[in-house]
GROMACS .gro file of C-alpha atoms in nm:
model
  119
    1MET     CA    1   2.794   1.060   0.951
    2CYS     CA    2   2.824   1.222   1.292
    3GLY     CA    3   2.772   1.596   1.285
    4ARG     CA    4   2.651   1.605   0.924
    5LYS     CA    5   2.302   1.723   0.843
    6GLN     CA    6   2.138   1.490   0.594
    7THR     CA    7   1.794   1.529   0.443
    8PHE     CA    8   1.582   1.243   0.311
    9VAL     CA    9   1.253   1.245   0.126
   10PHE     CA   10   0.980   1.006   0.235
   11SER     CA   11   0.698   0.940  -0.006
   12ASP     CA   12   0.364   0.792   0.090
   13SER     CA   13   0.081   0.652  -0.116
   14LEU     CA   14  -0.207   0.896  -0.110
   15VAL     CA   15  -0.521   0.687  -0.146
   16VAL     CA   16  -0.599   0.315  -0.151
   17ILE     CA   17  -0.948   0.177  -0.225
   18PHE     CA   18  -1.054  -0.181  -0.145
   19ALA     CA   19  -1.346  -0.390  -0.270
   20ALA     CA   20  -1.540  -0.315   0.049
   21TYR     CA   21  -1.527   0.055  -0.046
   22ILE     CA   22  -1.324   0.161   0.253
   23LEU     CA   23  -1.114   0.463   0.163
   24LEU     CA   24  -0.768   0.500   0.320
   25THR     CA   25  -0.596   0.837   0.307
   26GLN     CA   26  -0.234   0.895   0.411
   27THR     CA   27  -0.083   1.227   0.511
   28PRO     CA   28   0.149   1.393   0.442
   29GLY     CA   29   0.205   1.302   0.077
   30SER     CA   30   0.582   1.332   0.117
   31GLN     CA   31   0.829   1.455   0.378
   32SER     CA   32   1.185   1.578   0.385
   33VAL     CA   33   1.347   1.481   0.714
   34VAL     CA   34   1.682   1.510   0.888
   35LEU     CA   35   1.877   1.205   1.003
   36GLY     CA   36   1.777   1.121   1.361
   37GLN     CA   37   1.444   1.306   1.344
   38THR     CA   38   1.118   1.145   1.453
   39VAL     CA   39   0.875   1.105   1.162
   40SER     CA   40   0.499   1.041   1.173
   41ILE     CA   41   0.281   0.924   0.886
   42ARG     CA   42  -0.094   0.923   0.940
   43CYS     CA   43  -0.360   0.704   0.783
   44LYS     CA   44  -0.732   0.769   0.812
   45THR     CA   45  -1.002   0.526   0.704
   46SER     CA   46  -1.350   0.621   0.587
   47THR     CA   47  -1.505   0.381   0.838
   48SER     CA   48  -1.387   0.208   1.154
   49VAL     CA   49  -1.156  -0.088   1.092
   50GLY     CA   50  -1.093  -0.168   1.459
   51ALA     CA   51  -0.720  -0.226   1.501
   52TYR     CA   52  -0.669  -0.400   1.166
   53LEU     CA   53  -0.453  -0.144   0.991
   54HIS     CA   54  -0.110  -0.253   0.871
   55TRP     CA   55   0.196  -0.067   0.747
   56TYR     CA   56   0.440  -0.158   0.470
   57LEU     CA   57   0.748   0.002   0.326
   58GLN     CA   58   0.873  -0.041  -0.029
   59LYS     CA   59   1.213   0.044  -0.171
   60PRO     CA   60   1.281   0.079  -0.544
   61GLY     CA   61   1.298  -0.259  -0.719
   62GLU     CA   62   1.181  -0.449  -0.409
   63ALA     CA   63   0.851  -0.600  -0.297
   64PRO     CA   64   0.661  -0.426  -0.016
   65LYS     CA   65   0.778  -0.533   0.331
   66LEU     CA   66   0.544  -0.565   0.630
   67LEU     CA   67   0.649  -0.322   0.905
   68ILE     CA   68   0.353  -0.324   1.142
   69TYR     CA   69   0.071  -0.577   1.184
   70SER     CA   70  -0.201  -0.388   1.373
   71SER     CA   71   0.030  -0.228   1.630
   72THR     CA   72   0.282  -0.514   1.644
   73SER     CA   73   0.612  -0.537   1.455
   74PRO     CA   74   0.714  -0.873   1.307
   75SER     CA   75   1.052  -1.008   1.418
   76GLY     CA   76   1.344  -0.843   1.244
   77ILE     CA   77   1.180  -0.499   1.224
   78PRO     CA   78   1.386  -0.235   1.410
   79ASP     CA   79   1.237  -0.095   1.732
   80ARG     CA   80   1.238   0.257   1.587
   81PHE     CA   81   0.923   0.164   1.388
   82SER     CA   82   0.598   0.170   1.583
   83GLY     CA   83   0.230   0.177   1.500
   84SER     CA   84  -0.057   0.323   1.699
   85GLY     CA   85  -0.422   0.409   1.661
   86SER     CA   86  -0.758   0.237   1.627
   87ASN     CA   87  -1.098   0.266   1.462
   88SER     CA   88  -1.030   0.515   1.180
   89ALA     CA   89  -0.710   0.704   1.278
   90PHE     CA   90  -0.366   0.543   1.272
   91THR     CA   91  -0.005   0.660   1.288
   92LEU     CA   92   0.325   0.506   1.186
   93THR     CA   93   0.615   0.657   1.381
   94ILE     CA   94   0.983   0.625   1.298
   95SER     CA   95   1.190   0.735   1.598
   96GLY     CA   96   1.541   0.838   1.501
   97VAL     CA   97   1.513   0.799   1.126
   98GLN     CA   98   1.808   0.633   0.951
   99THR     CA   99   1.938   0.657   0.595
  100GLU     CA  100   1.798   0.313   0.509
  101ASP     CA  101   1.444   0.425   0.605
  102ALA     CA  102   1.404   0.628   0.284
  103ALA     CA  103   1.118   0.446   0.107
  104VAL     CA  104   0.753   0.457   0.008
  105TYR     CA  105   0.524   0.378   0.303
  106TYR     CA  106   0.176   0.228   0.267
  107CYS     CA  107  -0.110   0.170   0.507
  108GLN     CA  108  -0.324  -0.136   0.428
  109MET     CA  109  -0.636  -0.299   0.566
  110ASP     CA  110  -0.771  -0.640   0.474
  111HIS     CA  111  -1.147  -0.595   0.442
  112ILE     CA  112  -1.224  -0.960   0.519
  113SER     CA  113  -1.006  -1.084   0.804
  114GLY     CA  114  -0.778  -0.800   0.902
  115LYS     CA  115  -0.476  -1.016   0.815
  116PRO     CA  116  -0.214  -0.851   0.594
  117SER     CA  117  -0.146  -0.977   0.244
  118ALA     CA  118   0.152  -1.202   0.182
  119GLY     CA  119   0.463  -1.027   0.060
   0.00000   0.00000   0.00000
């Protein structure tokens, strides 16, 4: 793979609405990136959610996988994934994107406790 330019397409969910009527909007809608590039996906909420914004990735035929809980990664998640932000503006950053990172990425907020859904 060394020396070869590879391009991957990342796709994000655009809008998620919860029962508490908090609107989450992700940008950009999709990205083409080069292997090793740093990628940022942003999520804005219609009202402040403190730090309780979580990130998931989903690959075809698989259940969503928790990447970031608030700004913390669960064990087993590579260090290249990081989350930042608070209140109503959040960012998922992938530093040095790898082939296996091609997926659909979702931001999620639990409107009751802030704890992410099982899955």
